[in-house]
Short mmCIF file of C-alpha atoms and ligand atoms in Angstrom, two decimals:
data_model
loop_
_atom_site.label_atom_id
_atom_site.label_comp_id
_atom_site.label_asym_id
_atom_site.label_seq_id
_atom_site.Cartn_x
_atom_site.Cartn_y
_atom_site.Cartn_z
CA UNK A 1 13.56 -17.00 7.52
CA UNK A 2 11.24 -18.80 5.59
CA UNK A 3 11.89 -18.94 1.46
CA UNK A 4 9.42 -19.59 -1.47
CA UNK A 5 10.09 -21.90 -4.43
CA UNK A 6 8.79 -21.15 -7.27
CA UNK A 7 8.42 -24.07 -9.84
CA UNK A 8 7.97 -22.20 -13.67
CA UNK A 9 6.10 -22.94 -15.89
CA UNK A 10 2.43 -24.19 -15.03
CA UNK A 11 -0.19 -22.61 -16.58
CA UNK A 12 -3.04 -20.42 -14.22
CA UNK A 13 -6.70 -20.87 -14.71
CA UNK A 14 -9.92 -20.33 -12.25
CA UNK A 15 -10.93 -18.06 -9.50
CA UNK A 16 -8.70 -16.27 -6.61
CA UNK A 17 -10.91 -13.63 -4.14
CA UNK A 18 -8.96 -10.56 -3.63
CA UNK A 19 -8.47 -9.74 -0.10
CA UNK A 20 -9.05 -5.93 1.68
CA UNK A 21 -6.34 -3.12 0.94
CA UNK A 22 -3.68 -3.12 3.34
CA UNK A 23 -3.00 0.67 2.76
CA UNK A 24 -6.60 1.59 3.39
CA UNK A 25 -6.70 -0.81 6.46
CA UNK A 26 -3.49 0.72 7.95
CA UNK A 27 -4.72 4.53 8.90
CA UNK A 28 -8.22 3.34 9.00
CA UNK A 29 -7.21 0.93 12.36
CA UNK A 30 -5.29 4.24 13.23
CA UNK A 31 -8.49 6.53 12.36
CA UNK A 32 -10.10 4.46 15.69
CA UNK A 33 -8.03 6.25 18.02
CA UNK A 34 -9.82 8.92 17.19
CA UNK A 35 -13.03 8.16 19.90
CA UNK A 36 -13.02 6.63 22.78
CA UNK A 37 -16.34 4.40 21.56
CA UNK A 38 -15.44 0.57 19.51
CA UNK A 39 -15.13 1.25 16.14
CA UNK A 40 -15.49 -2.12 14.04
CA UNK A 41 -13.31 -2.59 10.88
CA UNK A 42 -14.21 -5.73 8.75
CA UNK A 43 -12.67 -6.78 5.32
CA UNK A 44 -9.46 -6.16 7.31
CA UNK A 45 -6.63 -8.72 5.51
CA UNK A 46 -4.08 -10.83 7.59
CA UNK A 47 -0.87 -9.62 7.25
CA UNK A 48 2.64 -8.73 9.17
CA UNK A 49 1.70 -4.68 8.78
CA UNK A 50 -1.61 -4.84 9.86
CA UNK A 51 -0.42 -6.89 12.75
CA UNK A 52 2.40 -4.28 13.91
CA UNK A 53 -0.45 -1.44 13.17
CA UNK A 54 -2.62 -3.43 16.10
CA UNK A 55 0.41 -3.81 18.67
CA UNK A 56 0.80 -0.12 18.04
CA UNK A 57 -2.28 0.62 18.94
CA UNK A 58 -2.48 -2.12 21.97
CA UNK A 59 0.71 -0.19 22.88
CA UNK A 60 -0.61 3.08 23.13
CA UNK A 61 -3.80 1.58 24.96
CA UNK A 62 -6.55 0.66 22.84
CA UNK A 63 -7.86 -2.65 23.60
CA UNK A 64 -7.97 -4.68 20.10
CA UNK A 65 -10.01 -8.11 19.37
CA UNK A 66 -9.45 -9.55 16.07
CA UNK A 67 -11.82 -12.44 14.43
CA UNK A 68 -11.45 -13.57 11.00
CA UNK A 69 -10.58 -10.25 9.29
CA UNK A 70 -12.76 -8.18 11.47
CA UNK A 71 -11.00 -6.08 14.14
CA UNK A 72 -12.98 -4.34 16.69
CA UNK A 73 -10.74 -1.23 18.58
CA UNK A 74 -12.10 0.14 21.57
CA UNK A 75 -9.62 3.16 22.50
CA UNK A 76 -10.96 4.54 25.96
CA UNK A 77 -7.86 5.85 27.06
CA UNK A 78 -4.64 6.26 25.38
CA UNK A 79 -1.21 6.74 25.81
CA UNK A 80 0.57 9.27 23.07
CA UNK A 81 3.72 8.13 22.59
CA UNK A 82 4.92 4.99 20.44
CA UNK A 83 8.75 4.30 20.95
CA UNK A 84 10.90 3.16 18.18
CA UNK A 85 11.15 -0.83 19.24
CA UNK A 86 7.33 -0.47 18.26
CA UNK A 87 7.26 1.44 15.02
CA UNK A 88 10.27 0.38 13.58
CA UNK A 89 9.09 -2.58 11.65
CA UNK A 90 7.26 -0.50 9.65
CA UNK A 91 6.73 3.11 7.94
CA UNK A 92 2.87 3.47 7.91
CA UNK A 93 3.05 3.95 11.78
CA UNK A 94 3.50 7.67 11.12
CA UNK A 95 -0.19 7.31 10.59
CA UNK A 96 -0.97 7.16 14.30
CA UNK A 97 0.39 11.24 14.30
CA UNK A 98 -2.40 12.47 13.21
CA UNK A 99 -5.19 10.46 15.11
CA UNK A 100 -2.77 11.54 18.29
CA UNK A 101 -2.43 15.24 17.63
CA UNK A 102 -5.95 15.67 16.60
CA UNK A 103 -8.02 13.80 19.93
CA UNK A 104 -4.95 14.81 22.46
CA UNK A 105 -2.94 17.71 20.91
CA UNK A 106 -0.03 15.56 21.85
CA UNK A 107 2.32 12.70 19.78
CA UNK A 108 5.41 11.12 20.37
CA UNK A 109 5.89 8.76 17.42
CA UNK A 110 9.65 7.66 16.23
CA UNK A 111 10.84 9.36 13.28
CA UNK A 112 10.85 6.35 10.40
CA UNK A 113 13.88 5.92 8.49
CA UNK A 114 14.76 5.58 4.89
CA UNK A 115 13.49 2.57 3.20
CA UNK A 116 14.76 0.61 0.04
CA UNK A 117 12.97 1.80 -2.49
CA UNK A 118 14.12 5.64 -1.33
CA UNK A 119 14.50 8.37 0.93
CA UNK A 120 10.69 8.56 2.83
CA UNK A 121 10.79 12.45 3.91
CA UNK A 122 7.31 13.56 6.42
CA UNK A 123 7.84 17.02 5.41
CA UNK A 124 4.37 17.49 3.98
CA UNK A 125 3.00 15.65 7.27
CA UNK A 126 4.99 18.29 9.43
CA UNK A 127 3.89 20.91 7.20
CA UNK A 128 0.26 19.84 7.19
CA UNK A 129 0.14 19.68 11.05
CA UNK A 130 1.98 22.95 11.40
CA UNK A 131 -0.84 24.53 9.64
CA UNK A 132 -3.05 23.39 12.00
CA UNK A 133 -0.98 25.21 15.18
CA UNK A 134 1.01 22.33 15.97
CA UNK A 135 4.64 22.81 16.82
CA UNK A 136 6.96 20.06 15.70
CA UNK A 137 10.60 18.95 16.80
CA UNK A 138 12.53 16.03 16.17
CA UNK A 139 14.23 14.84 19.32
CA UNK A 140 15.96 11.71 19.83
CA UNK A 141 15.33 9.88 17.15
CA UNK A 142 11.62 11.12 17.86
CA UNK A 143 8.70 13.24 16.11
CA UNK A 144 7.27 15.35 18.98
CA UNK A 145 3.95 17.26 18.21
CA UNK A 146 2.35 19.72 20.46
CA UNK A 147 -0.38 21.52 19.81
CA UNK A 148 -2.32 24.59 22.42
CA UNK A 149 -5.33 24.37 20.45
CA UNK A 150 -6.05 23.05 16.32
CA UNK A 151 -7.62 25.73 13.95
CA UNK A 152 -8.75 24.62 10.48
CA UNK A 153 -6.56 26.41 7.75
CA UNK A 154 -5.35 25.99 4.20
CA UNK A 155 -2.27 24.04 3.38
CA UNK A 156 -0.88 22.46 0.34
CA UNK A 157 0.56 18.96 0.82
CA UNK A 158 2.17 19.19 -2.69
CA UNK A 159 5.64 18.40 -2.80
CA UNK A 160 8.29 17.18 -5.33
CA UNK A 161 7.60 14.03 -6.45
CA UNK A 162 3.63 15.33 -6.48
CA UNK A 163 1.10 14.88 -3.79
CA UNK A 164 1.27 12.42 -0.76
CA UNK A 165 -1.25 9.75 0.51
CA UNK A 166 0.01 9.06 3.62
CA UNK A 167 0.33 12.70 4.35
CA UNK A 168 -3.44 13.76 3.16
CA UNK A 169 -4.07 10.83 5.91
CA UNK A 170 -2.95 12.09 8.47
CA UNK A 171 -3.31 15.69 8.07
CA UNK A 172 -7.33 14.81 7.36
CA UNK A 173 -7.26 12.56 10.60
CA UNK A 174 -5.94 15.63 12.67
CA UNK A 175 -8.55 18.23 10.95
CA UNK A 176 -11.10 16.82 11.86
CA UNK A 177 -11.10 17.45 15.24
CA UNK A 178 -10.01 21.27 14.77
CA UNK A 179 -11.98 24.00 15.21
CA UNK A 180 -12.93 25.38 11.43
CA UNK A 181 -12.51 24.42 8.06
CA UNK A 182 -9.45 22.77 6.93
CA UNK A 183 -8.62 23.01 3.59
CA UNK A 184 -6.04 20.36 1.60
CA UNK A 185 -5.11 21.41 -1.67
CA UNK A 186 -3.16 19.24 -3.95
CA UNK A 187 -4.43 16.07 -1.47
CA UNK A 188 -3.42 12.69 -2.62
CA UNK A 189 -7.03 11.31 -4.95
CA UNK A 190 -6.05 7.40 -4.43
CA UNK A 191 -8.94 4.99 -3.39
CA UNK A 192 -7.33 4.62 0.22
CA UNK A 193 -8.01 8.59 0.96
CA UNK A 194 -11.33 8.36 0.02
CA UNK A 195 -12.01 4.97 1.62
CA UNK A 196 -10.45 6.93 5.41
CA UNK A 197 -12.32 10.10 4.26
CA UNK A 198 -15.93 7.34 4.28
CA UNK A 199 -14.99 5.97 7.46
CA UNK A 200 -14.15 9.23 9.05
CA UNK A 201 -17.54 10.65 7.93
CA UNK A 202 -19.21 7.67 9.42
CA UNK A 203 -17.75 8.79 12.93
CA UNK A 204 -19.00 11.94 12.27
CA UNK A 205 -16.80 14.00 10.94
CA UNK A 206 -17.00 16.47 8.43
CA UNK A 207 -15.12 15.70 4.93
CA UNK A 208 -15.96 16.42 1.51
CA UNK A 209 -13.69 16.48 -1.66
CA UNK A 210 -11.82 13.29 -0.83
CA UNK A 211 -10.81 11.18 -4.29
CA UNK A 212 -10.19 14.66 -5.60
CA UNK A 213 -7.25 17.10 -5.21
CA UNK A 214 -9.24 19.59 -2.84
CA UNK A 215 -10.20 18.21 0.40
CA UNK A 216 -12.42 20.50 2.96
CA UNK A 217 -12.76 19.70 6.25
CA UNK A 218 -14.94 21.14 8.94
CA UNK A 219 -13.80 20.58 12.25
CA UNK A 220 -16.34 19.14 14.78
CA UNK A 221 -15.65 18.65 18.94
CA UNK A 222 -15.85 14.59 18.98
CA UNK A 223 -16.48 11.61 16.61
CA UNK A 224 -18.52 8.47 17.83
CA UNK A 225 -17.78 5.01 17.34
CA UNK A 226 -18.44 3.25 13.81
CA UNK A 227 -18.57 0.27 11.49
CA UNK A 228 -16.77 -0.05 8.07
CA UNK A 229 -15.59 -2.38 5.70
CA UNK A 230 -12.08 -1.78 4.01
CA UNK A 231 -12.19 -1.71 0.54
CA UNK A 232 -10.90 -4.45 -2.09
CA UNK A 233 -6.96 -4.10 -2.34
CA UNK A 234 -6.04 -3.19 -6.19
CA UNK A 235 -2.61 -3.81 -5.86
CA UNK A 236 -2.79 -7.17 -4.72
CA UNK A 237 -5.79 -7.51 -7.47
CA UNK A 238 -3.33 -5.54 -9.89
CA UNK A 239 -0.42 -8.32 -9.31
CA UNK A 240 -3.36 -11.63 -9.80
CA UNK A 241 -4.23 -10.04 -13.14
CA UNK A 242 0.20 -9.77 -14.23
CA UNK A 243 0.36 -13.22 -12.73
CA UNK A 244 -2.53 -14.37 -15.55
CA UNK A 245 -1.09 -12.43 -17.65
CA UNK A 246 2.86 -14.08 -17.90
CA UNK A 247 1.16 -17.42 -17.41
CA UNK A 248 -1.49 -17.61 -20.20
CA UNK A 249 -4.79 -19.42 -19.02
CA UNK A 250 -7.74 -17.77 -18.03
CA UNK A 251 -7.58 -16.27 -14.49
CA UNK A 252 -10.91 -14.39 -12.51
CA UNK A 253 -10.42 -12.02 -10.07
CA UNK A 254 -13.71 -11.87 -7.38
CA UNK A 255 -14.52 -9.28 -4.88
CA UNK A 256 -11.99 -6.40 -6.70
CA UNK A 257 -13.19 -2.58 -7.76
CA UNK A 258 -12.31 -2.43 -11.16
CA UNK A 259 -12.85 1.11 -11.56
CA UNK A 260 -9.83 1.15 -8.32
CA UNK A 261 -7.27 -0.19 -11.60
CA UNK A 262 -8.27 1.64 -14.98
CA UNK A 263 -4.60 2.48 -15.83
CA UNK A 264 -3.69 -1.29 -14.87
CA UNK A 265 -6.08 -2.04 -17.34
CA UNK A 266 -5.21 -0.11 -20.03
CA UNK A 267 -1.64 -1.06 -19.95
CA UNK A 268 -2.36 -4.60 -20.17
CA UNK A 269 -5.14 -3.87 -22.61
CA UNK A 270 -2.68 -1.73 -25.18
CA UNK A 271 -0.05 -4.90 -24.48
CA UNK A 272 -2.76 -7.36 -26.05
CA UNK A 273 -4.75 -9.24 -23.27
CA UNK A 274 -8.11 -9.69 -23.01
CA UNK A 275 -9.57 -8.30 -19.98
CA UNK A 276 -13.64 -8.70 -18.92
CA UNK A 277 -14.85 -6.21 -16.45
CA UNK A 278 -17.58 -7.37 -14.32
CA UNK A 279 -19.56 -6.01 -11.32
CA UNK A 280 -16.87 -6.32 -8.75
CA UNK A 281 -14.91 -9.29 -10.96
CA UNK A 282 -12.19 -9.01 -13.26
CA UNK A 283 -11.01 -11.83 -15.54
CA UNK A 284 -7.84 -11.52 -17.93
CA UNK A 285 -7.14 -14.29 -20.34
CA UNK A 286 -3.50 -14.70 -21.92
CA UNK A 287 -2.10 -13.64 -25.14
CA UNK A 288 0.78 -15.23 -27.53
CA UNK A 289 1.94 -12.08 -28.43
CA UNK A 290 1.67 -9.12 -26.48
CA UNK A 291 2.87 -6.01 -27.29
CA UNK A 292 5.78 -4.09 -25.21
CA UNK A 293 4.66 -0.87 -23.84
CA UNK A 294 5.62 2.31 -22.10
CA UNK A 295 4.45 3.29 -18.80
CA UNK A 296 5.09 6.40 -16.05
CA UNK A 297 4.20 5.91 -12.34
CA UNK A 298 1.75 9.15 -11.34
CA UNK A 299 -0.34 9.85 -8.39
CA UNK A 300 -3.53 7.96 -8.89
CA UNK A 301 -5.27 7.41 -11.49
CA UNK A 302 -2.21 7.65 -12.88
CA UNK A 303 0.18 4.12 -13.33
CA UNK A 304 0.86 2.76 -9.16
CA UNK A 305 4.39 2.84 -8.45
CA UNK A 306 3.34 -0.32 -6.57
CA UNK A 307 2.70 -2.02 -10.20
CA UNK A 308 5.56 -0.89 -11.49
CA UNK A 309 7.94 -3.95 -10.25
CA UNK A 310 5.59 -6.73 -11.57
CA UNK A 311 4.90 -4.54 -14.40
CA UNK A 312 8.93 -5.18 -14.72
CA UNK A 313 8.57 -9.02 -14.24
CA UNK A 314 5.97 -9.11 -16.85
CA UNK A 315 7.42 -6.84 -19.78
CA UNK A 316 10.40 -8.89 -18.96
CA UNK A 317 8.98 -12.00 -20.94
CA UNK A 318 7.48 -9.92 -23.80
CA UNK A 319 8.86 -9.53 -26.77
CA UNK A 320 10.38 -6.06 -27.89
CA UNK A 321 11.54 -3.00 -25.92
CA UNK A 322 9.11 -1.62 -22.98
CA UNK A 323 9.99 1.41 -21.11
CA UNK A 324 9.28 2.06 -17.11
CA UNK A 325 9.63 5.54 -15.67
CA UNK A 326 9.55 5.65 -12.04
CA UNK A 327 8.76 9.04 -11.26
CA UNK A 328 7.40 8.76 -7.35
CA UNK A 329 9.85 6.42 -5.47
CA UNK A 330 12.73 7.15 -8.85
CA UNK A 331 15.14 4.54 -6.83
CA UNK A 332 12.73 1.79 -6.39
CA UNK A 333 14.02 -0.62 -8.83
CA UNK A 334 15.73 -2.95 -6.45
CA UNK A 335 13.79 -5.44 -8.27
CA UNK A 336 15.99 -5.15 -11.50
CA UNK A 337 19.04 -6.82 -10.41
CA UNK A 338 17.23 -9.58 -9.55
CA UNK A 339 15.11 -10.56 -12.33
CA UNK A 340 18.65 -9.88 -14.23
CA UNK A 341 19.80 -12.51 -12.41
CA UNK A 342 17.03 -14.36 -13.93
CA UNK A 343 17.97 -13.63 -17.28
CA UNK A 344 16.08 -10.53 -17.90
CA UNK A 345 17.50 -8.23 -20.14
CA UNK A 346 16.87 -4.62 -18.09
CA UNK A 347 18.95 -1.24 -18.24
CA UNK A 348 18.70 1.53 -16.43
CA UNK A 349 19.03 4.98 -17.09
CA UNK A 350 18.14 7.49 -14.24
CA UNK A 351 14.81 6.35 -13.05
CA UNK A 352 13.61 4.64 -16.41
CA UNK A 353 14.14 0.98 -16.54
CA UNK A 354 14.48 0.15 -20.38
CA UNK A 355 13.53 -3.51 -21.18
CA UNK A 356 14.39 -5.88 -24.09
CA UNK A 357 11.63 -8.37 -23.48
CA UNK A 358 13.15 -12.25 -23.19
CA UNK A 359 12.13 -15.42 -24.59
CA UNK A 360 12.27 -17.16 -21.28
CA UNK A 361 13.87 -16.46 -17.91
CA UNK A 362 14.87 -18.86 -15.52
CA UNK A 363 14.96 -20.02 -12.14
CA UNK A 364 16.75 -18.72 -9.87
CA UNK A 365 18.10 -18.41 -5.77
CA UNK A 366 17.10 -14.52 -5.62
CA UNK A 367 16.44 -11.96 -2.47
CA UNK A 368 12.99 -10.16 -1.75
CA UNK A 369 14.07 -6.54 -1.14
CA UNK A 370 11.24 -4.99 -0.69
CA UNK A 371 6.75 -6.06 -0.92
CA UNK A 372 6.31 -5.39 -4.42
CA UNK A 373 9.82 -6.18 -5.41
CA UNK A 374 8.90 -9.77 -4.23
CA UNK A 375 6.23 -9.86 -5.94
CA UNK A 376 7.61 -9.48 -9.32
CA UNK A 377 10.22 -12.15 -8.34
CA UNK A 378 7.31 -14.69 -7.72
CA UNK A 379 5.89 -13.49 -10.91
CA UNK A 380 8.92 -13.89 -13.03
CA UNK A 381 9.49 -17.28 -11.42
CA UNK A 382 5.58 -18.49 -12.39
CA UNK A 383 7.10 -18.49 -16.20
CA UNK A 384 10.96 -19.10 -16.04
CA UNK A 385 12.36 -21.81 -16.49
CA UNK A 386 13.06 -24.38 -13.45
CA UNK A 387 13.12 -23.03 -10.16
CA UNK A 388 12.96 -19.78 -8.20
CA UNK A 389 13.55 -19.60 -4.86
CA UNK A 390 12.94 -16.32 -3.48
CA UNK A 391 14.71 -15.63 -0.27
CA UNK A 392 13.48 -13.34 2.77
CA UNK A 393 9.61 -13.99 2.07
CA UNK A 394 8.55 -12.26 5.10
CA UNK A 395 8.87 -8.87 2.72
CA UNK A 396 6.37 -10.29 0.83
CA UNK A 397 4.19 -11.55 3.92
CA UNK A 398 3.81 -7.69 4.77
CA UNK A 399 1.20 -7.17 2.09
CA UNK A 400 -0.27 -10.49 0.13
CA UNK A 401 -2.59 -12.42 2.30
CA UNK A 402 -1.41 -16.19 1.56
CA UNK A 403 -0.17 -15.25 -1.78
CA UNK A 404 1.70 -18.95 -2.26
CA UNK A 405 -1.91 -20.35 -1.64
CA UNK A 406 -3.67 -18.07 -3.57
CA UNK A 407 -1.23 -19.06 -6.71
CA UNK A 408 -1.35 -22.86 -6.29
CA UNK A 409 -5.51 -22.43 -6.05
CA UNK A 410 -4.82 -20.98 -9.36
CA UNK A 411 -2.47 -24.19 -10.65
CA UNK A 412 0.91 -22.82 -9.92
CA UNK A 413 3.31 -24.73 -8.25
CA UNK A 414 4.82 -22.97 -4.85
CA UNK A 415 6.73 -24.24 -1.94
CA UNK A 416 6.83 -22.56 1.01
CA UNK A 417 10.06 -23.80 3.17
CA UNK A 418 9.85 -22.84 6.93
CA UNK A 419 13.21 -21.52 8.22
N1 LIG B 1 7.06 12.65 0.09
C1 LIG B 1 7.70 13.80 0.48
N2 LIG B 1 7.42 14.31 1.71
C2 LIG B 1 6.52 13.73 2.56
C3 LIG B 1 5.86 12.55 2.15
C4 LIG B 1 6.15 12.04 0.90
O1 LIG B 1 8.52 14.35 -0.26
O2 LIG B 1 6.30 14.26 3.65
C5 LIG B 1 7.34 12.07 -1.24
C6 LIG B 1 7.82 10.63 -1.17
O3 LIG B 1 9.21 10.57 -0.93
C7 LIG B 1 7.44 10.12 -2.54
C8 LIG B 1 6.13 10.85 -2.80
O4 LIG B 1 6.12 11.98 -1.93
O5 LIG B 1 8.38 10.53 -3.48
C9 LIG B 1 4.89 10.02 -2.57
O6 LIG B 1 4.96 9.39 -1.30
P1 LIG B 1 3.67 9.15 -0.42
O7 LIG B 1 3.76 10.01 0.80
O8 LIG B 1 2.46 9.28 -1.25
O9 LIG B 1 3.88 7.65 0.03
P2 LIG B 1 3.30 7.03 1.38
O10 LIG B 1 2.04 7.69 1.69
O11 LIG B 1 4.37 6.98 2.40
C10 LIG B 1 1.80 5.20 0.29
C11 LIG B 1 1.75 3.69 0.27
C12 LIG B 1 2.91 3.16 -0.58
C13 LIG B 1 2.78 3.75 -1.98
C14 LIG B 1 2.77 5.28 -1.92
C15 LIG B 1 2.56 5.96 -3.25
C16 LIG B 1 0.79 3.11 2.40
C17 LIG B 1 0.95 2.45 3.71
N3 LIG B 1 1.85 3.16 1.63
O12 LIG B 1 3.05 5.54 0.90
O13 LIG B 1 2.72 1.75 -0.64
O14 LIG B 1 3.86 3.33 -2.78
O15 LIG B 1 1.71 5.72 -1.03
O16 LIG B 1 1.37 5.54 -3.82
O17 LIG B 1 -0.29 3.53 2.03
C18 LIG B 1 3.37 -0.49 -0.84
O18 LIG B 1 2.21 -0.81 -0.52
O19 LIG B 1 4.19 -1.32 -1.30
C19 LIG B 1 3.79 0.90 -0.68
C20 LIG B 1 5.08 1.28 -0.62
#
């Protein structure tokens, strides 16, 4: 398994170009099962998910081409069942449910498991499609859908820890090919909805309300094939502007939507940095004193639970107390023992990490757990002292496009060791 090291302490400065949003790319390659005519994707980032998302769909028939980060899917015919040795690797494959029930009636996808930053329930999913008519069962190890016919109806997809993206995915990929309106109430508002609910209205479908918590769909019989380009990922835009942040310099983020990262922003903002918003840059120069702060993850455009770990890294190294609370994923601070192993000074209490802010970490052998938990490992280890070497980097190779690269373009220092 390859490893990263991390070599602390060299300052960041210039220009990194923020690559397309894995979790918009993920049910939008799913979205083109939908027709049987090419549907062309571009902006689409290379990474391990997005590469499992294609097999899936080469599995269950569509033929896939892929050039430099445009991926055209031509799904004639397909097959409606994806066994577990195929979905396994990875959770967002539940998004091919709702593409399957809604063009064949029919879906036989492997029931994902728990992950490590929590228990990763499809209730709402099940609940969505059940509106619909669909009948559900789990059956070896299997989610079974079955549907006589889809009529439009009105569910809510709220459920305890708020509303779910994945969930408003695939219940909006399934309405759209019912007859009627479909109605989601409490839907999921991030970017990624409304960047599927764009690409689904470009095939001709029938979606309005998306980016807000009311989404109404009217049902048409087919969609046609389409072009789109994913949108800018913020979380991988969100963890460039933390990295200039613990490093000091002057760092410029190009081709990002800063409107996509306002409560990124303010956080930093209240903790003292300078940030510039530009049209479609972002540039965040360092401060010798920030400020701890408090933070709560919320459905967007609330905090992202997939800051909150570099957020961790970051508050880490700054003087005083910060407080996290974790309220969507309330076990995902797998991240904590780590960067405790680093020397950060972290408690926990429930699902708020409490945080007396270091004068310097240091380096450290320490083990990727999950995406964004790597990330803030590779964060921490851009300021600690010595080296970090962060172990089981293909965690981290599921969502950062050449993030060692990006870094050393930037004037850190990072080795990556082939296993
Ligand atoms: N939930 C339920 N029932 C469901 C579905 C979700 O109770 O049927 C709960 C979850 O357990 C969680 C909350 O609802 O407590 C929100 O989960 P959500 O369904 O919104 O998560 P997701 O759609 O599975 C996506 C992202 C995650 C991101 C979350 C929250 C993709 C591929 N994944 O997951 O991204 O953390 O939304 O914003 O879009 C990551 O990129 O590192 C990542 C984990």
């Amino acid at each position: 398994m390859d490893k990263i090291l991390v070599h602390g302490g060299h300052p960041l400065n210039g220009t990194v170009r923020v690559s397309g949003s894995k979790n918009s790319a993920l049910p939008i390659l799913a979205a083109a099962l939908l027709t049987r005519q090419p549907c062309v994707i571009s902006n689409v980032p290379d990474l391990s998910d997005i590469n499992y998302m294609l097999q899936i769909l080469s599995h269950l028939g569509a033929h896939v081409e892929r050039a430099s980060g445009v991926v055209r899917i031509e799904a004639e015919k397909i097959k409606t069942e994806a066994p577990y040795d195929i979905v396994r690797k990875m959770r967002a494959s539940v998004c091919v449910l709702g593409p399957l029930l809604g063009r064949e009636r029919e879906a036989t996808v492997s029931l994902p498991g728990g992950c490590v930053i929590g228990d990763r329930p499809i209730d709402l999913h099940l609940k969505g499609f059940e509106a619909l008519g669909a009948v559900s069962r789990i059956e070896h190890g299997n989610v079974k859908l079955f549907a006589k016919e889809l009529r439009g109806a009105t569910v809510n997809l709220r459920g305890k820890q708020g509303p779910t993206v994945l969930g408003t995915d695939n219940v909006m990929m399934a309405a759209v090919l019912a007859e009627g309106t479909t109605v989601i109430e409490s839907a999921a508002a991030e970017p990624e909805v409304v960047d599927l609910a764009n690409f689904l209205n470009k095939m001709g479908a029938k979606i309005e309300g998306a980016g807000t918590r009311r989404i109404v769909i009217e049902g048409v019989p087919e969609l046609h094939g389409a072009e789109h380009e994913v949108i800018p990922d913020r979380i991988e835009a969100g963890t460039y502007l933390v990295a200039g942040a613990i490093m000091g310099g002057d760092v410029m983020l190009r081709r990002v939507d800063p409107t996509h990262l306002g409560a990124l922003i303010d956080a930093l903002r209240q903790s003292g940095y300078e940030i510039e918003i530009g049209k479609g840059t972002l540039r965040i120069k360092g401060h010798p004193s920030p400020t701890p702060v408090q933070l709560t993850t919320e459905p967007y455009p609330g905090f992202p639970t997939d800051m909150q770990a570099q957020m961790c890294a970051l508050l880490s190294q700054t003087s005083g107390i910060s407080v996290i609370s974790e309220t969507i994923f309330p076990q995902r601070f797998m991240h904590v023992s780590e960067l405790k192993r680093m020397g950060a000074d972290i408690s926990l209490d429930g699902h708020t990490a409490i945080i007396k802010g270091v004068e310097k970490m240091s380096g450290a052998p320490v083990m990727a757990s999950d995406l964004r938990a790597s990330a803030a490992l590779v964060l921490a280890g851009l300021r600690a002292d010595g080296v970090t070497e962060v172990n089981r980097v293909y965690h981290i190779d599921r969502g950062y496009e050449s993030i060692d690269e990006k870094l050393n373009q930037l004037g850190a220092r990072i080795e990556r060791m082939k296993a």
